[in-house]
mmCIF file with all atom_site columns, C-alpha atoms in Angstrom:
data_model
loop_
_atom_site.group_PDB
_atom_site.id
_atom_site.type_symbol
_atom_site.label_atom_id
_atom_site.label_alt_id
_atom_site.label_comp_id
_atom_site.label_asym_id
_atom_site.label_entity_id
_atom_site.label_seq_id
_atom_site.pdbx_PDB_ins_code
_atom_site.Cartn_x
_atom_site.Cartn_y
_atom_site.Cartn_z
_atom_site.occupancy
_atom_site.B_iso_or_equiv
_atom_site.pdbx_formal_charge
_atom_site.auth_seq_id
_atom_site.auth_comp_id
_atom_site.auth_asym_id
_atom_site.auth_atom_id
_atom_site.pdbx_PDB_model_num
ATOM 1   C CA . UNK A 1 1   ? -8.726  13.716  -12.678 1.00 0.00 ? 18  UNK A CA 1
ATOM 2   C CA . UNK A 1 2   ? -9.308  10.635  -14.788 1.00 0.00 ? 19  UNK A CA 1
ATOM 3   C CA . UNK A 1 3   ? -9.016  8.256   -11.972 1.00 0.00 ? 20  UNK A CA 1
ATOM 4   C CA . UNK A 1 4   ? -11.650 10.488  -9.872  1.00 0.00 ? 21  UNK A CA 1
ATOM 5   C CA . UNK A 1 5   ? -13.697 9.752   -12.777 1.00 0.00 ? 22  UNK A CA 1
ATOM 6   C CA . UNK A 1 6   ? -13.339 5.932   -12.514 1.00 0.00 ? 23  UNK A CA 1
ATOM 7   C CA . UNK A 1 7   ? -13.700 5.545   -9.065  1.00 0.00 ? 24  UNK A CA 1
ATOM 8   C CA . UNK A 1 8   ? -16.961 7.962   -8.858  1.00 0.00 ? 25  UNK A CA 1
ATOM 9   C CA . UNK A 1 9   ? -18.305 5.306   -12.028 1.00 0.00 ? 26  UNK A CA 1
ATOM 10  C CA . UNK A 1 10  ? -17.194 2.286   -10.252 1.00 0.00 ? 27  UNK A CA 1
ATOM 11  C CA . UNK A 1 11  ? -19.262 3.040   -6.675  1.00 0.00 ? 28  UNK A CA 1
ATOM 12  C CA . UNK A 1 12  ? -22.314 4.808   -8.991  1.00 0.00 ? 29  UNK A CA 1
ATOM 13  C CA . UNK A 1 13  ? -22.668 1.278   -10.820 1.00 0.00 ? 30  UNK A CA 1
ATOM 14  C CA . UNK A 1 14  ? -22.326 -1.243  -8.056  1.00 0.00 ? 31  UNK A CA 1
ATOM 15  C CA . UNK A 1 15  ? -24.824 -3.832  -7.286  1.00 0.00 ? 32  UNK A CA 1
ATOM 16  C CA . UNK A 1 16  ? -26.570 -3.479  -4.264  1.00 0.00 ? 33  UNK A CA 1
ATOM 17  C CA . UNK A 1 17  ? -26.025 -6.950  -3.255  1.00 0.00 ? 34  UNK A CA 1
ATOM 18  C CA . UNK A 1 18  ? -22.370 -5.739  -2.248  1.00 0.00 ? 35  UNK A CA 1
ATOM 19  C CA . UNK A 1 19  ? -23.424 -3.324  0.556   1.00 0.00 ? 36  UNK A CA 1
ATOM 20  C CA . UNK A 1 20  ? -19.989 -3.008  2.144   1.00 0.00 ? 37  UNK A CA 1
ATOM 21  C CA . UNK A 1 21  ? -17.230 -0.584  -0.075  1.00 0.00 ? 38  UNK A CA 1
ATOM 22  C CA . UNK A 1 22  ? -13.459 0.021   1.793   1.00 0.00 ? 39  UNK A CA 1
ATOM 23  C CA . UNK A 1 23  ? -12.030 3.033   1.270   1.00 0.00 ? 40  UNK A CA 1
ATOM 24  C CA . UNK A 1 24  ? -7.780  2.938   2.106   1.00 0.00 ? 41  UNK A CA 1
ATOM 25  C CA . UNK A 1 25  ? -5.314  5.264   2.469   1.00 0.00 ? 42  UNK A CA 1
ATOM 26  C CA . UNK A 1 26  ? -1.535  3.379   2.955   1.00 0.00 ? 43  UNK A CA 1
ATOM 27  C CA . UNK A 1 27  ? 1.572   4.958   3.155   1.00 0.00 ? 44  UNK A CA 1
ATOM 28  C CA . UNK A 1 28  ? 5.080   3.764   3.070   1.00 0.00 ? 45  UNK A CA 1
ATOM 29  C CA . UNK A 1 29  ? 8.257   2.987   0.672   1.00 0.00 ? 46  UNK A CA 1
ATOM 30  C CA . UNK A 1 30  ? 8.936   2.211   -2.581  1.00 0.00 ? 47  UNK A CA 1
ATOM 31  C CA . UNK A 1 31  ? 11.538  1.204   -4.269  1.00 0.00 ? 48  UNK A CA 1
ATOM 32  C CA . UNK A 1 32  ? 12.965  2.675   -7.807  1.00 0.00 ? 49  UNK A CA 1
ATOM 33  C CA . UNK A 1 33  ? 14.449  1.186   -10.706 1.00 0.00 ? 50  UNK A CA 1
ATOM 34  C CA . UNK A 1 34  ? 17.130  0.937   -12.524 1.00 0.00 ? 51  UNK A CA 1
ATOM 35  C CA . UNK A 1 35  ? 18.920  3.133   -15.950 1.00 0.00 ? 52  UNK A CA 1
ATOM 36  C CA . UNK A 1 36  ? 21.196  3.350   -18.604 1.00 0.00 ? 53  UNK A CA 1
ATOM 37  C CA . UNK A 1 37  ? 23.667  5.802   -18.966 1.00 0.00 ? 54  UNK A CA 1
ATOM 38  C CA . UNK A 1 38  ? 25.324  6.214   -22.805 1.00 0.00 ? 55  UNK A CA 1
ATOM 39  C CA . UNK A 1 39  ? 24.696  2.408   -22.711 1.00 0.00 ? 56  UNK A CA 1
ATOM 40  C CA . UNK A 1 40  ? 27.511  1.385   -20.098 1.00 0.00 ? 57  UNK A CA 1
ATOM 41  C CA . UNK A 1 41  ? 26.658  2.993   -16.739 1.00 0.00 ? 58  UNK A CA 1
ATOM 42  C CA . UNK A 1 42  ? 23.974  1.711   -14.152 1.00 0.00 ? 59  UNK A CA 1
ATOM 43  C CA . UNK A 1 43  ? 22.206  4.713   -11.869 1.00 0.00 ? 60  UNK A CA 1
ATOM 44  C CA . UNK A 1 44  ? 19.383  3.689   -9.468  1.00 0.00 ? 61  UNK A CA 1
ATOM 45  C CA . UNK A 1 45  ? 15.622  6.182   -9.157  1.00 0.00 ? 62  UNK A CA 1
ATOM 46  C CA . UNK A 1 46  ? 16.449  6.598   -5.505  1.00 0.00 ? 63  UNK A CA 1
ATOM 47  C CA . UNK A 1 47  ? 14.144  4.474   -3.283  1.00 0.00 ? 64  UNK A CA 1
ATOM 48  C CA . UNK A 1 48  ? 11.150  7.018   -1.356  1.00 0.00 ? 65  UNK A CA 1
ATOM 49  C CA . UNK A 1 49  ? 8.461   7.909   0.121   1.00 0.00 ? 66  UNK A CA 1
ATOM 50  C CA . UNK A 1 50  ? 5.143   6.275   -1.244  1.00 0.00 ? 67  UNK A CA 1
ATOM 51  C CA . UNK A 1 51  ? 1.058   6.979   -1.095  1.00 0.00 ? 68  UNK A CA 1
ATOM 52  C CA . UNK A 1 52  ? -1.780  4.836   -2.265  1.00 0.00 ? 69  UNK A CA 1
ATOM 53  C CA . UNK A 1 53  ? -5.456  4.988   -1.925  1.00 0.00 ? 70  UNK A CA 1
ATOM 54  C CA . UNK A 1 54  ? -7.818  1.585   -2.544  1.00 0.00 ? 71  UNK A CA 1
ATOM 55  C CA . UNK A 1 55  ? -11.794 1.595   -3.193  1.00 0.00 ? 72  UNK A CA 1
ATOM 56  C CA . UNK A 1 56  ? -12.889 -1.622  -3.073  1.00 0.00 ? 73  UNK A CA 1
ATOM 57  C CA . UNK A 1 57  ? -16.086 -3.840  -2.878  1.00 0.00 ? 74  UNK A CA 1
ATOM 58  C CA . UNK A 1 58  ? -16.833 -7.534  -1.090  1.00 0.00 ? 75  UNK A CA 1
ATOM 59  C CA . UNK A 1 59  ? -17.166 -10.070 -4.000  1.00 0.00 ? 76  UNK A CA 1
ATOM 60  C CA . UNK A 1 60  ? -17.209 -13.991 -2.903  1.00 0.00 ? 77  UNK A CA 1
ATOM 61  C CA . UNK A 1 61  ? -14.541 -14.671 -0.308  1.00 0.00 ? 78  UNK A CA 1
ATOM 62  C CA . UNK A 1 62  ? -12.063 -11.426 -1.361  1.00 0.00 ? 79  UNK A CA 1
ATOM 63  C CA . UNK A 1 63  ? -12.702 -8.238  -2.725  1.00 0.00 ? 80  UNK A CA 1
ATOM 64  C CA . UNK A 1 64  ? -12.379 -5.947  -6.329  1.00 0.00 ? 81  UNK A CA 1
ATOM 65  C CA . UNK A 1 65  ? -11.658 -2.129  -6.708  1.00 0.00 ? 82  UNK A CA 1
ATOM 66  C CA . UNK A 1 66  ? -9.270  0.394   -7.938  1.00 0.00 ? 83  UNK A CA 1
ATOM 67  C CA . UNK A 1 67  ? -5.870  1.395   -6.554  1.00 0.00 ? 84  UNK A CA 1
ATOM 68  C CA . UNK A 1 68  ? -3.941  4.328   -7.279  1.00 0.00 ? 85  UNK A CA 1
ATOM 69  C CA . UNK A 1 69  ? -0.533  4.896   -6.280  1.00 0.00 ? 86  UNK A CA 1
ATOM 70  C CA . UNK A 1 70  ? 2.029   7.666   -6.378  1.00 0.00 ? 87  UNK A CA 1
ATOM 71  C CA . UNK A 1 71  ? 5.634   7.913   -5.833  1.00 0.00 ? 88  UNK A CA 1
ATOM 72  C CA . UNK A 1 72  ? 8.405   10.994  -6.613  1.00 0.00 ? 89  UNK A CA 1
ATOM 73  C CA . UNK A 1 73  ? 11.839  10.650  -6.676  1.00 0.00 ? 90  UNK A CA 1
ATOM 74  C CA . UNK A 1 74  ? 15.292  11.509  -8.194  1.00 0.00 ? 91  UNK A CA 1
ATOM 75  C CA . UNK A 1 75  ? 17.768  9.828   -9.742  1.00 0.00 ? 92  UNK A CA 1
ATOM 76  C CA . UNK A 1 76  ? 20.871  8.831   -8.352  1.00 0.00 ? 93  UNK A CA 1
ATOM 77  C CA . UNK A 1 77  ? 23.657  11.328  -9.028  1.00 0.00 ? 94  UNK A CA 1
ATOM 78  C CA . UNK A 1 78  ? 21.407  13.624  -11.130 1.00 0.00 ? 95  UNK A CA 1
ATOM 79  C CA . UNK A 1 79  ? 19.290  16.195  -9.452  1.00 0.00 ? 96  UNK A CA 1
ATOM 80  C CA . UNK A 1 80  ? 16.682  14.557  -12.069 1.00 0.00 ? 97  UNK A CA 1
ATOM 81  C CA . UNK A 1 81  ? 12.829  14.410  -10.654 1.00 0.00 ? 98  UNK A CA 1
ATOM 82  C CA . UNK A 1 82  ? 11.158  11.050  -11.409 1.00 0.00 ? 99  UNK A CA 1
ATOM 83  C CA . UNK A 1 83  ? 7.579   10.055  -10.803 1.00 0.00 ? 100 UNK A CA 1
ATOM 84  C CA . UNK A 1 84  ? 5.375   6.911   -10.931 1.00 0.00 ? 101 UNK A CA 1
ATOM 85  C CA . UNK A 1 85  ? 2.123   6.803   -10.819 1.00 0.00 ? 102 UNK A CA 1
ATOM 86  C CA . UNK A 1 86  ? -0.379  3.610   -10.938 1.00 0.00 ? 103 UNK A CA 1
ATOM 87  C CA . UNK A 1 87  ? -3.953  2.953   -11.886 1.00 0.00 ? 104 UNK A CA 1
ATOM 88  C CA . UNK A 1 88  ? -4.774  -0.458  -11.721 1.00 0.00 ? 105 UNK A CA 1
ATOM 89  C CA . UNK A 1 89  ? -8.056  -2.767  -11.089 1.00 0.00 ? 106 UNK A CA 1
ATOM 90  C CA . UNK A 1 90  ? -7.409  -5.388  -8.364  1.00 0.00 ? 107 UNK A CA 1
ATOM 91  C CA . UNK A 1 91  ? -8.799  -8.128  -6.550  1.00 0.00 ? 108 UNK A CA 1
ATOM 92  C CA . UNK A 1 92  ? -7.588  -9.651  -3.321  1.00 0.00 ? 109 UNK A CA 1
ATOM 93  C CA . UNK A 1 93  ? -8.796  -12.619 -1.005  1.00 0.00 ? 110 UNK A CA 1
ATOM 94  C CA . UNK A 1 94  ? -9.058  -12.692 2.538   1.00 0.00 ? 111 UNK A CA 1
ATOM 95  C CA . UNK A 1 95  ? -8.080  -15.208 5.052   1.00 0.00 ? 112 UNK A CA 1
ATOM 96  C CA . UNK A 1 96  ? -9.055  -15.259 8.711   1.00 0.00 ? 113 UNK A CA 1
ATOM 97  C CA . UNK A 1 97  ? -5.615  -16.316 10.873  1.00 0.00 ? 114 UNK A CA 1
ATOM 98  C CA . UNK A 1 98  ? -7.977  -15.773 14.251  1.00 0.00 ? 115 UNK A CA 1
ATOM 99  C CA . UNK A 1 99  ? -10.612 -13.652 15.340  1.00 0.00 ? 116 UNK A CA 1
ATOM 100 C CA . UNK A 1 100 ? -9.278  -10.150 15.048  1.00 0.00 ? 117 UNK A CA 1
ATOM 101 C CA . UNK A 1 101 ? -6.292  -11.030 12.940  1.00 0.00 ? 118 UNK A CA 1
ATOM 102 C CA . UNK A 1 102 ? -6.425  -11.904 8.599   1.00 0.00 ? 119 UNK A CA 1
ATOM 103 C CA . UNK A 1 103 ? -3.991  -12.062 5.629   1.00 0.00 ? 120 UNK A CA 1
ATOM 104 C CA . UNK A 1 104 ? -4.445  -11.466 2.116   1.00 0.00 ? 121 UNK A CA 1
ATOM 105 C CA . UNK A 1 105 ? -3.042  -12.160 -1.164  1.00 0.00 ? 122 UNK A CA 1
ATOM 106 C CA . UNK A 1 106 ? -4.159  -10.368 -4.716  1.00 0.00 ? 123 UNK A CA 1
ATOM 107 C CA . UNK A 1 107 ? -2.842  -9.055  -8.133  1.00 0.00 ? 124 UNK A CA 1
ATOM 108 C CA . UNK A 1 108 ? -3.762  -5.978  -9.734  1.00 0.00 ? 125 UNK A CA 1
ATOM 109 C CA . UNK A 1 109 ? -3.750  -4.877  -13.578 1.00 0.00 ? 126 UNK A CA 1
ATOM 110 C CA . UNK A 1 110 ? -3.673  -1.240  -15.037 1.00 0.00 ? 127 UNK A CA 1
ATOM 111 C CA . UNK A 1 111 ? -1.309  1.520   -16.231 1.00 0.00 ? 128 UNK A CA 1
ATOM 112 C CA . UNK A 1 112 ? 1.343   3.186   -14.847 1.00 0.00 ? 129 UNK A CA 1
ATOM 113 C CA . UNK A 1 113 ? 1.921   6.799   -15.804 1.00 0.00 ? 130 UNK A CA 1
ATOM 114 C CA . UNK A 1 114 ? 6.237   7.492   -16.116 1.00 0.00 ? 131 UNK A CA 1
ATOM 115 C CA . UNK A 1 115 ? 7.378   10.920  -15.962 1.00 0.00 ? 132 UNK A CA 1
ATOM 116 C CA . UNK A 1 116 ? 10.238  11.592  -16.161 1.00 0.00 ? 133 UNK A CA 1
ATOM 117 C CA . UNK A 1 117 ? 13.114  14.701  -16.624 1.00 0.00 ? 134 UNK A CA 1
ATOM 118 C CA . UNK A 1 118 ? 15.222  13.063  -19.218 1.00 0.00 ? 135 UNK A CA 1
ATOM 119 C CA . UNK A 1 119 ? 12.047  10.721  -21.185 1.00 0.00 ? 136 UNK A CA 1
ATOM 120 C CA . UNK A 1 120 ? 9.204   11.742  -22.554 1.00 0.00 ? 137 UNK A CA 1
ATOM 121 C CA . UNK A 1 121 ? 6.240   10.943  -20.111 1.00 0.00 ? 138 UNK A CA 1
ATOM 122 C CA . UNK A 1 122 ? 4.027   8.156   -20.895 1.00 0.00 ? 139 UNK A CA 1
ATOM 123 C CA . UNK A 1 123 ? 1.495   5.464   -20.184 1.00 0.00 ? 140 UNK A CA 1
ATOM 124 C CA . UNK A 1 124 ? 2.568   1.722   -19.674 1.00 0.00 ? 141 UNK A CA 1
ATOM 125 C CA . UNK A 1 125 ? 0.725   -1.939  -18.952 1.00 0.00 ? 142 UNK A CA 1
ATOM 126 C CA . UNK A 1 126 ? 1.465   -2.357  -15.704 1.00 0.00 ? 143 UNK A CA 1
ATOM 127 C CA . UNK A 1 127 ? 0.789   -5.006  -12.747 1.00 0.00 ? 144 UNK A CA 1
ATOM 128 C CA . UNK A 1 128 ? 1.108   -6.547  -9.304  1.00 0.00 ? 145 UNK A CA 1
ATOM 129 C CA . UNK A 1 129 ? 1.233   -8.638  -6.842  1.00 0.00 ? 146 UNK A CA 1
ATOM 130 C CA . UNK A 1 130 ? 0.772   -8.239  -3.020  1.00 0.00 ? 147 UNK A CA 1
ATOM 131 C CA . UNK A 1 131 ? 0.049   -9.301  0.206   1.00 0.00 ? 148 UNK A CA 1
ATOM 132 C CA . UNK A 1 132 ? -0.208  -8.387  3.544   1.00 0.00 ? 149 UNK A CA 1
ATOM 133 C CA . UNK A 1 133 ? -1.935  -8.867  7.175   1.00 0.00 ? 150 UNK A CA 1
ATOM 134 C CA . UNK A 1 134 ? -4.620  -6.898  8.499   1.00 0.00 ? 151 UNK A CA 1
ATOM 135 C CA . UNK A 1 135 ? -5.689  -6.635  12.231  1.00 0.00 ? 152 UNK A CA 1
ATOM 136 C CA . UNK A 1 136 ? -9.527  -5.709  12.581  1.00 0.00 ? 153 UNK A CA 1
ATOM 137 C CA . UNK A 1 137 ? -10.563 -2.770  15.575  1.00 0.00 ? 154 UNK A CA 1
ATOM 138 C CA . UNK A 1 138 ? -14.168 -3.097  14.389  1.00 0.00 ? 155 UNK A CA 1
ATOM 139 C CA . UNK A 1 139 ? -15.935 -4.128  12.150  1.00 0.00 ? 156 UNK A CA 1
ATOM 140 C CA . UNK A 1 140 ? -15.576 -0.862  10.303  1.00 0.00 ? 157 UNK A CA 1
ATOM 141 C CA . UNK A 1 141 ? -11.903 0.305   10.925  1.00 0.00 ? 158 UNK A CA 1
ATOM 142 C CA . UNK A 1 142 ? -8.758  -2.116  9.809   1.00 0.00 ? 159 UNK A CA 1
ATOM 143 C CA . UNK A 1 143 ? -5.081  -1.631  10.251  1.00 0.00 ? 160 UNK A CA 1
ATOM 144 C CA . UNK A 1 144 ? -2.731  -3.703  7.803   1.00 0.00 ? 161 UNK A CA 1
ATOM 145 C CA . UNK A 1 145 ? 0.912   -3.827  6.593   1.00 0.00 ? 162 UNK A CA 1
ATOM 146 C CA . UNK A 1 146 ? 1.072   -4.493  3.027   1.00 0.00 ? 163 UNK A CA 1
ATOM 147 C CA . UNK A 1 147 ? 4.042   -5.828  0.516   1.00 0.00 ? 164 UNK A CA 1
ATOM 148 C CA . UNK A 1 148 ? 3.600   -5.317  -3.089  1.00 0.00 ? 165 UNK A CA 1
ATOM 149 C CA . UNK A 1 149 ? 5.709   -6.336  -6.023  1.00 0.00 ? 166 UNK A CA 1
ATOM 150 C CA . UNK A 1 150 ? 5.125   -3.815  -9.043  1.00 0.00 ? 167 UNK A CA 1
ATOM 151 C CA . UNK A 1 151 ? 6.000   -4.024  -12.444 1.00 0.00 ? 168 UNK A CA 1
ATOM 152 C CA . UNK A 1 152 ? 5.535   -1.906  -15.685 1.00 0.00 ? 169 UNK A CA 1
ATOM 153 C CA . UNK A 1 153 ? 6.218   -2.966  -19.357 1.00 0.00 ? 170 UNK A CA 1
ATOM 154 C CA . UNK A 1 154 ? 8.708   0.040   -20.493 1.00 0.00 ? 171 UNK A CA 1
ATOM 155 C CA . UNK A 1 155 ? 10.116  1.011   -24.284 1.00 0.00 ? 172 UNK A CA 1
ATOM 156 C CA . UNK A 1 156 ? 13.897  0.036   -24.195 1.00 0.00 ? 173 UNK A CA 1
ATOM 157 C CA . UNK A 1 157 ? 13.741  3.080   -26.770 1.00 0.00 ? 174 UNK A CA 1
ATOM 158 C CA . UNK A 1 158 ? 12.374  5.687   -24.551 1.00 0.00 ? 175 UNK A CA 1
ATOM 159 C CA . UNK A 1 159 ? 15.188  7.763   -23.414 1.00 0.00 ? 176 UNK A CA 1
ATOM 160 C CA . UNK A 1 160 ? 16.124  11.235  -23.077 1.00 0.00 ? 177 UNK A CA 1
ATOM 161 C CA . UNK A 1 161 ? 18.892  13.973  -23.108 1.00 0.00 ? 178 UNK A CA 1
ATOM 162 C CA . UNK A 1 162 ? 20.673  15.011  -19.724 1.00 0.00 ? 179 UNK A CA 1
ATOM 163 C CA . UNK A 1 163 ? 23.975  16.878  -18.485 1.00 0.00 ? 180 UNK A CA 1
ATOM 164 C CA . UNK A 1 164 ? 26.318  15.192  -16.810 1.00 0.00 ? 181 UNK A CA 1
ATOM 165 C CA . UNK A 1 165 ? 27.204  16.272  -12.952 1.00 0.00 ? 182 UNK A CA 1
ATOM 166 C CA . UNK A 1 166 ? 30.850  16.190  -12.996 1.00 0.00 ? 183 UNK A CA 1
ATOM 167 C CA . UNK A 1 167 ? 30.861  17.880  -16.710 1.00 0.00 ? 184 UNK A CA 1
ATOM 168 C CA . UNK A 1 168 ? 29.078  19.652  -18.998 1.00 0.00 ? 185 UNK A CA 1
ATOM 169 C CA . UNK A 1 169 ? 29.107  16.898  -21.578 1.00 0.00 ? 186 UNK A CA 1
ATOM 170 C CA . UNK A 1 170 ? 26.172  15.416  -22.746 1.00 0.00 ? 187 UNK A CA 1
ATOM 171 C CA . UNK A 1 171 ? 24.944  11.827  -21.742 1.00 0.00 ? 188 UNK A CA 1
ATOM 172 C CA . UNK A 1 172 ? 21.995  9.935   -22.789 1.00 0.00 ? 189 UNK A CA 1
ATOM 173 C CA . UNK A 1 173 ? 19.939  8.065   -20.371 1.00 0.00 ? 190 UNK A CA 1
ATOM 174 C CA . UNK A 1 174 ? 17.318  5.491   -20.739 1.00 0.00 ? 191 UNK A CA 1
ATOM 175 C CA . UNK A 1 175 ? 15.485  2.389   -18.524 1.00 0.00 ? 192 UNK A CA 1
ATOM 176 C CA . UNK A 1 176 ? 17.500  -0.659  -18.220 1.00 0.00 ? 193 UNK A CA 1
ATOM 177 C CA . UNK A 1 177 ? 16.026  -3.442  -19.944 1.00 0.00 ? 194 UNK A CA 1
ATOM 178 C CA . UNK A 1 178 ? 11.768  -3.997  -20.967 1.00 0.00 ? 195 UNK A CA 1
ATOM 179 C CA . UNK A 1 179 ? 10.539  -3.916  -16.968 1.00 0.00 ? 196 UNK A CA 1
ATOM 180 C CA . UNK A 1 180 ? 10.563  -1.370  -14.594 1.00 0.00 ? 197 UNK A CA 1
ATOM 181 C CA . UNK A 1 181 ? 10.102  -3.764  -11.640 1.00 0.00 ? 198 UNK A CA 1
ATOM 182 C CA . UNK A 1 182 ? 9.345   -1.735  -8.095  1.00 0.00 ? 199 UNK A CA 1
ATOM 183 C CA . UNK A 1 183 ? 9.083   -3.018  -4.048  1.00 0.00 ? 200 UNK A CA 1
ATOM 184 C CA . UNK A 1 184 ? 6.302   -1.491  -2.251  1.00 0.00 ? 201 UNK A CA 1
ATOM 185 C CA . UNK A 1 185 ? 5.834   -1.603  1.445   1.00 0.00 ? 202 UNK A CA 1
ATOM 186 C CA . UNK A 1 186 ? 3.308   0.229   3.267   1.00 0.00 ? 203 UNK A CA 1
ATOM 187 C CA . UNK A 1 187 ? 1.202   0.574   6.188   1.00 0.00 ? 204 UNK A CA 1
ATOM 188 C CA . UNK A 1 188 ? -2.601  1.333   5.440   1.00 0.00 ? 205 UNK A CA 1
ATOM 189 C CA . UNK A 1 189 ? -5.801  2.382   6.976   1.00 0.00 ? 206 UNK A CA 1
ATOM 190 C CA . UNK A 1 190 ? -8.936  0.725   6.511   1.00 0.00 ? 207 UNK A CA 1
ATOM 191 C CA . UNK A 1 191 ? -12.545 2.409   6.418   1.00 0.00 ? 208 UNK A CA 1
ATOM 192 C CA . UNK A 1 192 ? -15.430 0.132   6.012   1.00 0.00 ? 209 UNK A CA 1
ATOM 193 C CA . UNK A 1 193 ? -19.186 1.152   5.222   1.00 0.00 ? 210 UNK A CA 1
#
């Protein structure tokens, strides 16, 4: 609901020297991360299925806007849910390769909102990097592939309770080490006005 809010702001207060906004929708894969059990064991947040959503303006030779992104998952061995959300301000440049054809290269800043089954849920710095090539249909409709390297600033502290599969013992889980680094690819749809 927040983020609706932001965009909504961010188009109502745009100059009206920067006529053209892109709205895109990508889907694809991410990556998860890794965690701690009882301080010896490594588990991986099983890699899925990934959604973002870009609103962006033309400034200069690149662009600026907000992207969200969303990911749910599960841990490995646990039938734990995990889920990563990311809202970040970004700016990308373009580069023309040939007519139809460009790449482009940005970083983004923001939050990224952790829930998780065994930690408390919270909001962390997060950021990015990314970049991908775009093939042009029109002026007004762009198809690009997209890699994006995502990383959010975690509490070594913030763990959480669980049951272990094989018993009923108790085990402690937590995120292994400060980062939560993630892969991102995705394939995205471009809508220009």
């Amino acid at each position: 609901m927040h983020f609706l809010a932001l965009l909504l702001l961010f188009f109502a207060v745009l100059p009206t020297a920067y006529a053209e906004q892109h709205f895109t929708l990508s889907y694809g894969f991410s990556t998860g991360g890794e965690v701690t059990e009882n301080e010896q064991e490594q588990h991986t947040i099983n890699g899925a299925p990934s959604f973002s959503v870009r609103l962006e303006t033309d400034i200069d030779e690149g662009r600026i806007g907000l992207f969200y992104s969303h990911q749910s998952s599960k841990l490995e061995h646990y039938d734990l849910d995990s889920q990563i959300d990311y809202f970040h301000l970004q700016s990308a440049l373009d580069y023309e390769l040939k007519p139809l054809i460009s790449s482009f290269v940005g970083a983004s800043l923001g939050a990224s909102y952790i829930q998780t089954q065994w930690s408390n849920k919270d909001y962390f710095f997060s950021g990015s990097l990314f970049t991908g090539l775009a093939y042009s249909f029109s002026s007004n409709i762009k198809v690009s592939a997209e890699g994006r390297w995502l990383s959010s600033a975690i509490e070594t502290q913030a763990y959480g309770q669980c049951t272990a599969p094989s018993s009923s013992s108790e085990c402690n889980l937590k995120f292994s080490g400060k980062w939560l680094h993630q892969i991102q690819t995705q394939i995205a749809l471009t809508l220009t006005f």
